[in-house]
mmCIF file of C-alpha atoms and ligand atoms in Angstrom:
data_model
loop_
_atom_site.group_PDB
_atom_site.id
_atom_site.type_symbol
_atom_site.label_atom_id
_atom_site.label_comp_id
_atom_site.label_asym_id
_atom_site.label_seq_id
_atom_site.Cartn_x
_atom_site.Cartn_y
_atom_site.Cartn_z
ATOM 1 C CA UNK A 1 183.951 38.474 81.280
ATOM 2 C CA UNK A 2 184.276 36.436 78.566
ATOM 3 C CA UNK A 3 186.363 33.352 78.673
ATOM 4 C CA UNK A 4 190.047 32.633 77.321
ATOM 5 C CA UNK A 5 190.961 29.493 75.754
ATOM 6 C CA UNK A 6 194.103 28.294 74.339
ATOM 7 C CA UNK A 7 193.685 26.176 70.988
ATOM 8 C CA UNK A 8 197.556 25.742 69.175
ATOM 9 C CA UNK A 9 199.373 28.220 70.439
ATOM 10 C CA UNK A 10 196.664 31.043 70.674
ATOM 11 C CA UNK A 11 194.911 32.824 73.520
ATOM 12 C CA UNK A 12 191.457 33.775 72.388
ATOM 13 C CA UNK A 13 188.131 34.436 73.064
ATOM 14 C CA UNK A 14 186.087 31.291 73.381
ATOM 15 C CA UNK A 15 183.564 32.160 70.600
ATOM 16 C CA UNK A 16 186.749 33.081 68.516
ATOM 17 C CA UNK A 17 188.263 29.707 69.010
ATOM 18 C CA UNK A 18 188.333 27.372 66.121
ATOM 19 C CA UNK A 19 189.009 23.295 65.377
ATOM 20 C CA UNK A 20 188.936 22.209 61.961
ATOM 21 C CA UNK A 21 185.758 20.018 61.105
ATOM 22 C CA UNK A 22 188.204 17.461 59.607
ATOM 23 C CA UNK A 23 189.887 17.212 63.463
ATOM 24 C CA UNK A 24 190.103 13.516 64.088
ATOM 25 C CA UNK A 25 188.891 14.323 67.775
ATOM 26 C CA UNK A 26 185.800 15.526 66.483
ATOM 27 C CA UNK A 27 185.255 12.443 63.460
ATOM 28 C CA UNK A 28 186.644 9.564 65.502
ATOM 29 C CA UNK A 29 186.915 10.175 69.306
ATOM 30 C CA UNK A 30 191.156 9.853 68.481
ATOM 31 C CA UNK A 31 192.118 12.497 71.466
ATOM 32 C CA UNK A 32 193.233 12.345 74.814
ATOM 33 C CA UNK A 33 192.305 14.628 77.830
ATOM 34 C CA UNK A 34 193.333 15.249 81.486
ATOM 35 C CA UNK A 35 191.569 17.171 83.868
ATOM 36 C CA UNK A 36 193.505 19.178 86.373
ATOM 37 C CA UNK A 37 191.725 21.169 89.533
ATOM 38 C CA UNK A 38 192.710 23.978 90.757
ATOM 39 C CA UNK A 39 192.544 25.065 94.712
ATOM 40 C CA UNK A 40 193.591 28.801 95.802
ATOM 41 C CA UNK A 41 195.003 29.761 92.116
ATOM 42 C CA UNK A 42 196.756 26.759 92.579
ATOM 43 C CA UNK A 43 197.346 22.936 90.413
ATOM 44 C CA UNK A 44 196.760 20.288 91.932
ATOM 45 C CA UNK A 45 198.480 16.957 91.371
ATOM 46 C CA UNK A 46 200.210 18.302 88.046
ATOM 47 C CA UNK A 47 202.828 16.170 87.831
ATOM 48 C CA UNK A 48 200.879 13.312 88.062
ATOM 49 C CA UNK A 49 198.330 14.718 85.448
ATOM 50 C CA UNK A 50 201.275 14.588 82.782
ATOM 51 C CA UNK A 51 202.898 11.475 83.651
ATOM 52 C CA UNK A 52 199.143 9.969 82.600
ATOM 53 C CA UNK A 53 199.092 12.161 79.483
ATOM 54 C CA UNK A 54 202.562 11.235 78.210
ATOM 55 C CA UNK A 55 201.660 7.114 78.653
ATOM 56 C CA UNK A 56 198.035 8.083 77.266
ATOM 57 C CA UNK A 57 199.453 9.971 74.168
ATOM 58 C CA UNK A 58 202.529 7.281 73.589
ATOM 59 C CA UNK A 59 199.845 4.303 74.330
ATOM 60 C CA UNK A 60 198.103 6.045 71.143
ATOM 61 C CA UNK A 61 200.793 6.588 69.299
ATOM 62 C CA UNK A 62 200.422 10.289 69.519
ATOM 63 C CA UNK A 63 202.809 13.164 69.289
ATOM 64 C CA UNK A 64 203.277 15.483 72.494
ATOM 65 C CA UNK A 65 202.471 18.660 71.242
ATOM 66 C CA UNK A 66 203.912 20.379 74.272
ATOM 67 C CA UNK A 67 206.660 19.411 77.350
ATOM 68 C CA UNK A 68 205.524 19.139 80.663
ATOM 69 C CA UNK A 69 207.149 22.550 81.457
ATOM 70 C CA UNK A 70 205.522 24.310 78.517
ATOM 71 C CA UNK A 71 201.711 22.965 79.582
ATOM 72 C CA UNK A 72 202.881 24.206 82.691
ATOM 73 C CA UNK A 73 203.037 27.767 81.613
ATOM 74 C CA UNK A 74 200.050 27.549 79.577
ATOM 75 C CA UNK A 75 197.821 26.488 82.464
ATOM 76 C CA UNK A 76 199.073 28.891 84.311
ATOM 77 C CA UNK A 77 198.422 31.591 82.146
ATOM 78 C CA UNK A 78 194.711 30.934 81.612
ATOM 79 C CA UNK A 79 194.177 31.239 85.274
ATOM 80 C CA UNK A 80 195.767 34.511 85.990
ATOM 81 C CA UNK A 81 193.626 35.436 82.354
ATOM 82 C CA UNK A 82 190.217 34.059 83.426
ATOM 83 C CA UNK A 83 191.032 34.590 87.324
ATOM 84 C CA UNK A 84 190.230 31.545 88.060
ATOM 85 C CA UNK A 85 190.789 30.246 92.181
ATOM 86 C CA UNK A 86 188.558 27.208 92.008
ATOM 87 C CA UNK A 87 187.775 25.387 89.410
ATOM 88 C CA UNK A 88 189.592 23.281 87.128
ATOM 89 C CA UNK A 89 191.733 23.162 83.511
ATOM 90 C CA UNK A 90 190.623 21.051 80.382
ATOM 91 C CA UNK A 91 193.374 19.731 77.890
ATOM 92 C CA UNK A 92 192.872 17.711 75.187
ATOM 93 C CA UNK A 93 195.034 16.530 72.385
ATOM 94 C CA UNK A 94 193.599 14.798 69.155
ATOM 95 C CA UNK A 95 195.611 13.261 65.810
ATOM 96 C CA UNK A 96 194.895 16.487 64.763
ATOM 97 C CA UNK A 97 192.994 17.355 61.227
ATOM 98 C CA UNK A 98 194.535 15.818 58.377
ATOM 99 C CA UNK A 99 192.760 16.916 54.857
ATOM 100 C CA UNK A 100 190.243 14.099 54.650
ATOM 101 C CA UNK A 101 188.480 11.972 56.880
ATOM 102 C CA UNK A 102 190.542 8.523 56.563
ATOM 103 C CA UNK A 103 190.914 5.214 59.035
ATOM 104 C CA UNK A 104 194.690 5.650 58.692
ATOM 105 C CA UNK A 105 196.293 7.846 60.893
ATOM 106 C CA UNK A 106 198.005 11.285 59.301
ATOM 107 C CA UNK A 107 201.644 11.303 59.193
ATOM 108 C CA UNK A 108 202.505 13.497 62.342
ATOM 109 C CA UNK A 109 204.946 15.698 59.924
ATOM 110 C CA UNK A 110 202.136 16.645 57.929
ATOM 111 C CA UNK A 111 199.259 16.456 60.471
ATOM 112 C CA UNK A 112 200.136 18.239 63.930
ATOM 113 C CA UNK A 113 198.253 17.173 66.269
ATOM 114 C CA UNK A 114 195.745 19.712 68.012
ATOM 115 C CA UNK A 115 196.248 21.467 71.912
ATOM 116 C CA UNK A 116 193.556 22.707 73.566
ATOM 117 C CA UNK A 117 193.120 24.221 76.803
ATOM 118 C CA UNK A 118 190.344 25.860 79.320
ATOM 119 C CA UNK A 119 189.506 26.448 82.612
ATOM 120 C CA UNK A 120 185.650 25.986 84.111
ATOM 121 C CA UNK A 121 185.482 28.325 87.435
ATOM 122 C CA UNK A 122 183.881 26.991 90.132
ATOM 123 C CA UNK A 123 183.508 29.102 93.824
ATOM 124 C CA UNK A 124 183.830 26.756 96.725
ATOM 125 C CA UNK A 125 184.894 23.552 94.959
ATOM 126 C CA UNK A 126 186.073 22.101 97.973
ATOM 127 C CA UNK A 127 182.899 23.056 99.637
ATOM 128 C CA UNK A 128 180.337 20.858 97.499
ATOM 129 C CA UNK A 129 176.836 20.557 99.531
ATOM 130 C CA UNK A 130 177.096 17.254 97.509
ATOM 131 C CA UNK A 131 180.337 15.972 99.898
ATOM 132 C CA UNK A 132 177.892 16.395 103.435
ATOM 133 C CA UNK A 133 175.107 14.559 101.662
ATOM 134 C CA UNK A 134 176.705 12.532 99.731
ATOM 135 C CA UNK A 135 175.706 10.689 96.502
ATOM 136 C CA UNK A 136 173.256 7.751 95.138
ATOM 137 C CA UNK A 137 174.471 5.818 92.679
ATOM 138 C CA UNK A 138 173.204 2.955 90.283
ATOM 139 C CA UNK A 139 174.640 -0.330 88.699
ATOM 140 C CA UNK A 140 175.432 -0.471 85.094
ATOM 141 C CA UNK A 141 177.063 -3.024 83.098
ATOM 142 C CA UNK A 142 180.189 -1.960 81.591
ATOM 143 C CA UNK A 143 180.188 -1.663 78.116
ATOM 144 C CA UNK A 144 183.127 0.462 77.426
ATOM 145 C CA UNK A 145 186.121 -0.829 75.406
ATOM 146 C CA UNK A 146 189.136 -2.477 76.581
ATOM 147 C CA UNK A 147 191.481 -0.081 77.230
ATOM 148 C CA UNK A 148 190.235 2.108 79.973
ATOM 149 C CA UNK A 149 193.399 2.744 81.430
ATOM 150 C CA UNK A 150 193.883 5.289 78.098
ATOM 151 C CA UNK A 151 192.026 8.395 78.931
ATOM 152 C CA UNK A 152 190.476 8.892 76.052
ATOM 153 C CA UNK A 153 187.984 11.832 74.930
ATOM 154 C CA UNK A 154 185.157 8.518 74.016
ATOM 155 C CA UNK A 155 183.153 9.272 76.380
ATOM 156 C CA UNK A 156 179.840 8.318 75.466
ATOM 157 C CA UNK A 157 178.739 5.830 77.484
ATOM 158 C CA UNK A 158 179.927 7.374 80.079
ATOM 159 C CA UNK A 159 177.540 10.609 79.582
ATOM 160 C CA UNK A 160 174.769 7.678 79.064
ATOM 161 C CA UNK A 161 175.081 6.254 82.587
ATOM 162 C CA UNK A 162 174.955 9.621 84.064
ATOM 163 C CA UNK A 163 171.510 10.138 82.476
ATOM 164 C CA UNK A 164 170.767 6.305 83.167
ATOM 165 C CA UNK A 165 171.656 8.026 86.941
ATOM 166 C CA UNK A 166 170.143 10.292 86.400
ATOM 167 C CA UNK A 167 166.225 8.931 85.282
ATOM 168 C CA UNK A 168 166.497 7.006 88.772
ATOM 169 C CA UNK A 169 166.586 9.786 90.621
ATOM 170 C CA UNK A 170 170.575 9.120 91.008
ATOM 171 C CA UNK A 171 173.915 11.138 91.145
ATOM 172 C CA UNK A 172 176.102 7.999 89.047
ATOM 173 C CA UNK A 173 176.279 5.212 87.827
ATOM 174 C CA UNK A 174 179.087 2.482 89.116
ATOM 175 C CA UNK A 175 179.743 0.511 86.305
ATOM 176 C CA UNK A 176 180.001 -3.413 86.338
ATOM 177 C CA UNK A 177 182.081 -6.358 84.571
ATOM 178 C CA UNK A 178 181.824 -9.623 84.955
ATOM 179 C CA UNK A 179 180.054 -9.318 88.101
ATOM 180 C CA UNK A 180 182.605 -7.070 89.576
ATOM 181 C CA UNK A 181 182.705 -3.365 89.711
ATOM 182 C CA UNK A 182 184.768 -1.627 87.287
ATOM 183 C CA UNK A 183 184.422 2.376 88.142
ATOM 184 C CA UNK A 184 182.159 5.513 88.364
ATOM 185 C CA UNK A 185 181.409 6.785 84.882
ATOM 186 C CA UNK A 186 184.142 9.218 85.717
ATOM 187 C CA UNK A 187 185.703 8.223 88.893
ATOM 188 C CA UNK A 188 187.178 5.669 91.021
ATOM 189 C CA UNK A 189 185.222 3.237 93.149
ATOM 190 C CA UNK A 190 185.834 2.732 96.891
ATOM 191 C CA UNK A 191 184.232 0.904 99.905
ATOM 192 C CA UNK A 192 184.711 0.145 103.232
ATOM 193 C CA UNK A 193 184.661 -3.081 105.485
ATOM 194 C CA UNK A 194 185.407 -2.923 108.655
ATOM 195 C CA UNK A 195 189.158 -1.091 108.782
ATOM 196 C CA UNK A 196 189.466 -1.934 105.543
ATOM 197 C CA UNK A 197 189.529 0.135 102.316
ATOM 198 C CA UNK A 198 189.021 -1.795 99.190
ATOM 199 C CA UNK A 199 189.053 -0.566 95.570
ATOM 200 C CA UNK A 200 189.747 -1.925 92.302
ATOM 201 C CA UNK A 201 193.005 -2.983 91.528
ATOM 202 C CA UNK A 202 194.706 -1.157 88.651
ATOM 203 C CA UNK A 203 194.973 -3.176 84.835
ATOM 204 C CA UNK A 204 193.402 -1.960 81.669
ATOM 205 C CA UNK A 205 189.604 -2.407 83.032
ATOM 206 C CA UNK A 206 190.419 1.425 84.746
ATOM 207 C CA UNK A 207 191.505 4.438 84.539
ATOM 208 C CA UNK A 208 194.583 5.146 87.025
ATOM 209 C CA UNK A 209 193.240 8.105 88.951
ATOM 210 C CA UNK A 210 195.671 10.694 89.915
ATOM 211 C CA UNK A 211 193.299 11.409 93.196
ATOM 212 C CA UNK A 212 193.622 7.163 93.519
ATOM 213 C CA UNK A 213 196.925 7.171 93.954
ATOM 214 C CA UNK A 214 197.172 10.432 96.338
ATOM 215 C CA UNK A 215 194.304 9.216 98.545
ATOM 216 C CA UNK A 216 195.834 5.703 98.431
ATOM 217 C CA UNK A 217 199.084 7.439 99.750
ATOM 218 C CA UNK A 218 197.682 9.046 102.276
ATOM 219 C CA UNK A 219 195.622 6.821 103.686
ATOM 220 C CA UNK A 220 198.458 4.486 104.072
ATOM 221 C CA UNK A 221 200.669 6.804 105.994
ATOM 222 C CA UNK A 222 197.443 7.393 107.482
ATOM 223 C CA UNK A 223 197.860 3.509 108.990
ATOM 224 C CA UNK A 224 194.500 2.684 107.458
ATOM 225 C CA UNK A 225 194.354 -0.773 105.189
ATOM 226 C CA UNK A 226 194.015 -0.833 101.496
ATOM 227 C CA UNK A 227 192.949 -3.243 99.703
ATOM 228 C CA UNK A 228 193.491 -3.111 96.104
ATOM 229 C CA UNK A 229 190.772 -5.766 94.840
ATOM 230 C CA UNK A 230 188.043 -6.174 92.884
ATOM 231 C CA UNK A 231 184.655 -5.905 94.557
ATOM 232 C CA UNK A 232 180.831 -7.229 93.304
ATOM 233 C CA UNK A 233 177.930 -4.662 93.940
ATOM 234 C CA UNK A 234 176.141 -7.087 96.126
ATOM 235 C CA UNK A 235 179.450 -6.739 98.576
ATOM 236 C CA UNK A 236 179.170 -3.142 98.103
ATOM 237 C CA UNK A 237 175.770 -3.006 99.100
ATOM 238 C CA UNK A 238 176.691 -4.860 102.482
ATOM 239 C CA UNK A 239 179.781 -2.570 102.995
ATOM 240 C CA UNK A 240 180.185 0.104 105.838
ATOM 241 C CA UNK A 241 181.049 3.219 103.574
ATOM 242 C CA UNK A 242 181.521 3.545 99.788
ATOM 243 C CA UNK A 243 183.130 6.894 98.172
ATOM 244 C CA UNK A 244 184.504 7.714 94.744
ATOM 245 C CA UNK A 245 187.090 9.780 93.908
ATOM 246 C CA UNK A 246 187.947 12.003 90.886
ATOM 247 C CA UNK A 247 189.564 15.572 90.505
ATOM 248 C CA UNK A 248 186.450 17.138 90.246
ATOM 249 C CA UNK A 249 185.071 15.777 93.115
ATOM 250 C CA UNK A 250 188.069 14.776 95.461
ATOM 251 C CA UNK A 251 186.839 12.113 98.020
ATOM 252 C CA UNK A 252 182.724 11.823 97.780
ATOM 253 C CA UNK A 253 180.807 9.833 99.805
ATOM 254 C CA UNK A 254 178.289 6.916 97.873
ATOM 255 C CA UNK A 255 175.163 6.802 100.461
ATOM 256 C CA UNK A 256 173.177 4.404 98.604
ATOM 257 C CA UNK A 257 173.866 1.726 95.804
ATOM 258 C CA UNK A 258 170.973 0.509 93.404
ATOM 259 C CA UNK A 259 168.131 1.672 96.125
ATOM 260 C CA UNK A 260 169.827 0.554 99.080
ATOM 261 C CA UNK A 261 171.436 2.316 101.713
ATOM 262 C CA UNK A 262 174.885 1.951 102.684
ATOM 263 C CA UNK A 263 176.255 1.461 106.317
ATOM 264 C CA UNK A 264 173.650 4.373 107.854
ATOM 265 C CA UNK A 265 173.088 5.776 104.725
ATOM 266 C CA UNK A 266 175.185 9.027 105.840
ATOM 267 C CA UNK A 267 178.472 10.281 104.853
ATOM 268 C CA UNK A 268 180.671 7.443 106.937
ATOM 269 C CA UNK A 269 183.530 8.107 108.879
ATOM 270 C CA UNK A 270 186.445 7.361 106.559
ATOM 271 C CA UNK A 271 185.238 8.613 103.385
ATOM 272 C CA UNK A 272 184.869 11.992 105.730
ATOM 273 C CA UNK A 273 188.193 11.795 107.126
ATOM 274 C CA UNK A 274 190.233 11.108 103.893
ATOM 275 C CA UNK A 275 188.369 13.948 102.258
ATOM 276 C CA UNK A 276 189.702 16.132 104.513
ATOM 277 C CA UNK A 277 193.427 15.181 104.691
ATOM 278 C CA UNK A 278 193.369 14.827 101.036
ATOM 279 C CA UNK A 279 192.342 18.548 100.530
ATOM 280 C CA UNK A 280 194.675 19.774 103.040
ATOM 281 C CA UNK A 281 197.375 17.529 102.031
ATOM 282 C CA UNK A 282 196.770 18.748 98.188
ATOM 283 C CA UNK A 283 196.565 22.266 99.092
ATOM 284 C CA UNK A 284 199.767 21.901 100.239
ATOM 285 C CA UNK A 285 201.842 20.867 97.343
ATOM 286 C CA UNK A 286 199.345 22.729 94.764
ATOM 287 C CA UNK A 287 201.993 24.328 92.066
HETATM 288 N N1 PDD B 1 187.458 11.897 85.081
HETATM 289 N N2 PDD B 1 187.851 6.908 86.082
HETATM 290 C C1 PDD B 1 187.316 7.550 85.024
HETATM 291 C C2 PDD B 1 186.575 6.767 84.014
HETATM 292 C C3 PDD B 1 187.463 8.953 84.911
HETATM 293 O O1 PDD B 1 186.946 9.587 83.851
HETATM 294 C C4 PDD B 1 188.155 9.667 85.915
HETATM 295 C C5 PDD B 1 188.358 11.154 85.855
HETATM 296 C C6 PDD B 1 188.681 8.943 87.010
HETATM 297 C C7 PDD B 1 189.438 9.616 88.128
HETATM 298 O O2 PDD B 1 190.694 10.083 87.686
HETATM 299 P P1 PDD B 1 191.381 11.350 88.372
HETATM 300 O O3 PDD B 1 191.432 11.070 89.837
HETATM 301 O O4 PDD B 1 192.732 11.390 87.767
HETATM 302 O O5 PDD B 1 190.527 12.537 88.046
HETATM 303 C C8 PDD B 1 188.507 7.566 87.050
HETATM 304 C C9 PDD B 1 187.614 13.313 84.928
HETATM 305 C C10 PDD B 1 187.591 14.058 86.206
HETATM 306 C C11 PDD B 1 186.586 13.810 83.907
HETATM 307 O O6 PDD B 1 186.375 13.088 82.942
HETATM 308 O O7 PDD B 1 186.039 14.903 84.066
#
């Protein structure tokens, strides 16, 4: 079957789909994206997904293309078209493609800016092997620029410390500022002391996960402690669990940090646990 995408207004074939060379996404990385999964046919976390968008976008200066109500529909349409169950939806929106390449930005009444939308299917998302083995990551400095609370399509260095992972044998790469950790390449950071669940606290070193703040929530009403800190790798090392979170990968275990394994170098307890209640609780109020 091949694949439906939605790029301004159009459903079409992916090969069929076309963005202007001129795109300012394409020439200078000026696009924002959100990432939305999808359990049973179902979104996950939408609402929060566009309240993100809408500060990303006015953050930019960037025109909505779209309401809320209208991305709605067009989400939900390439599911029931590419029959997707598990998996997740793609949106970006760039500054669009104005008739030159310039450093200025287009005037939005001339230059619209550009929508588009797919899904990726993936069977048994919620049942990664990855979440019972849990992943190795390593420590990279963070080189990214300042506003990482923007979630920006730049995602190059990113993609470079998943290969930098990668080469060592690794799943990620935690990424580090000023001796304290910022984030996964494309994730939130977590550990565990004791009782206590610590993770970055939010500013515009991060991005403001959606899955954060849900697994934040419910592990409060959950009576567990949160901490929202910042944390050096050398106290992650010594911690009892570490975990990311993302909406690709919910709640995943970290079983080893720059070589060394944490707590027993298993899947702990917590990281476990809030997996869980985060995937029922999600399934839930899926829309
Ligand atoms: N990435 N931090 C960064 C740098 C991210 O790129 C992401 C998400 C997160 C977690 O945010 P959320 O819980 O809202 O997914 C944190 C997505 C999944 C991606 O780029 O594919």
């Amino acid at each position: 079957m091949t694949r439906t995408v939605y790029v301004n207004g159009d459903y079409l074939p992916e090969d069929q789909a076309r963005v202007s060379v001129f795109d300012r996404g394409f020439l200078m990385a000026d696009g924002v994206y959100e990432v939305t999964s999808v359990l049973g046919g179902k979104l996950v976390d939408f609402d929060g997904h566009m309240v993100r968008l809408a500060r990303s976008l006015a953050e930019l200066d960037l025109a909505a293309p779209a309401t809320p109500e209208e991305l709605l529909a067009i989400h939900r349409e390439l599911l029931r078209l590419n029959d997707v169950t598990d998996g997740m939806v793609y949106l970006q929106i760039t500054r669009g493609a104005p008739a030159d390449r310039d450093f200025a930005f287009p005037d939005p009444a001339v230059t619209p800016s550009t929508l588009v939308l797919f899904t990726q299917s993936k069977p048994g998302l919620a049942d990664s092997p990855l979440a019972r083995t849990g992943i190795k990551v390593i420590s990279i400095e963070d080189i990214r620029w300042g506003r990482r609370d923007i979630k920006t399509v730049q995602l190059l260095y990113p993609s470079m410390g998943k290969m930098m992972a990668k080469k060592a044998g690794c799943d990620d790469a935690w990424m580090v500022e000023d001796g304290h950790v910022t984030e996964g390449t494309s994730n939130n950071a977590y550990i565990v002391r004791g009782k206590t669940i610590v993770t970055r606290h939010l500013g515009n070193e991060i991005l403001a996960g959606i899955t954060r703040a849900a697994v934040l929530r419910f592990a409060r009403e959950a009576q567990m402690q949160v901490e929202e800190r910042a944390f050096t790798i050398d106290e992650a090392r010594a911690a009892d669990e570490a975990f990311v979170t993302s909406a690709t990968t919910f709640v995943m275990p970290v079983v080893e940090i720059d070589g060394t394994p944490v707590g027993a170098g298993t899947p702990g307890p917590v990281a476990r646990r809030l997996r869980e209640i985060y995937l029922e609780e999600s399934r839930k109020v899926a829309i």
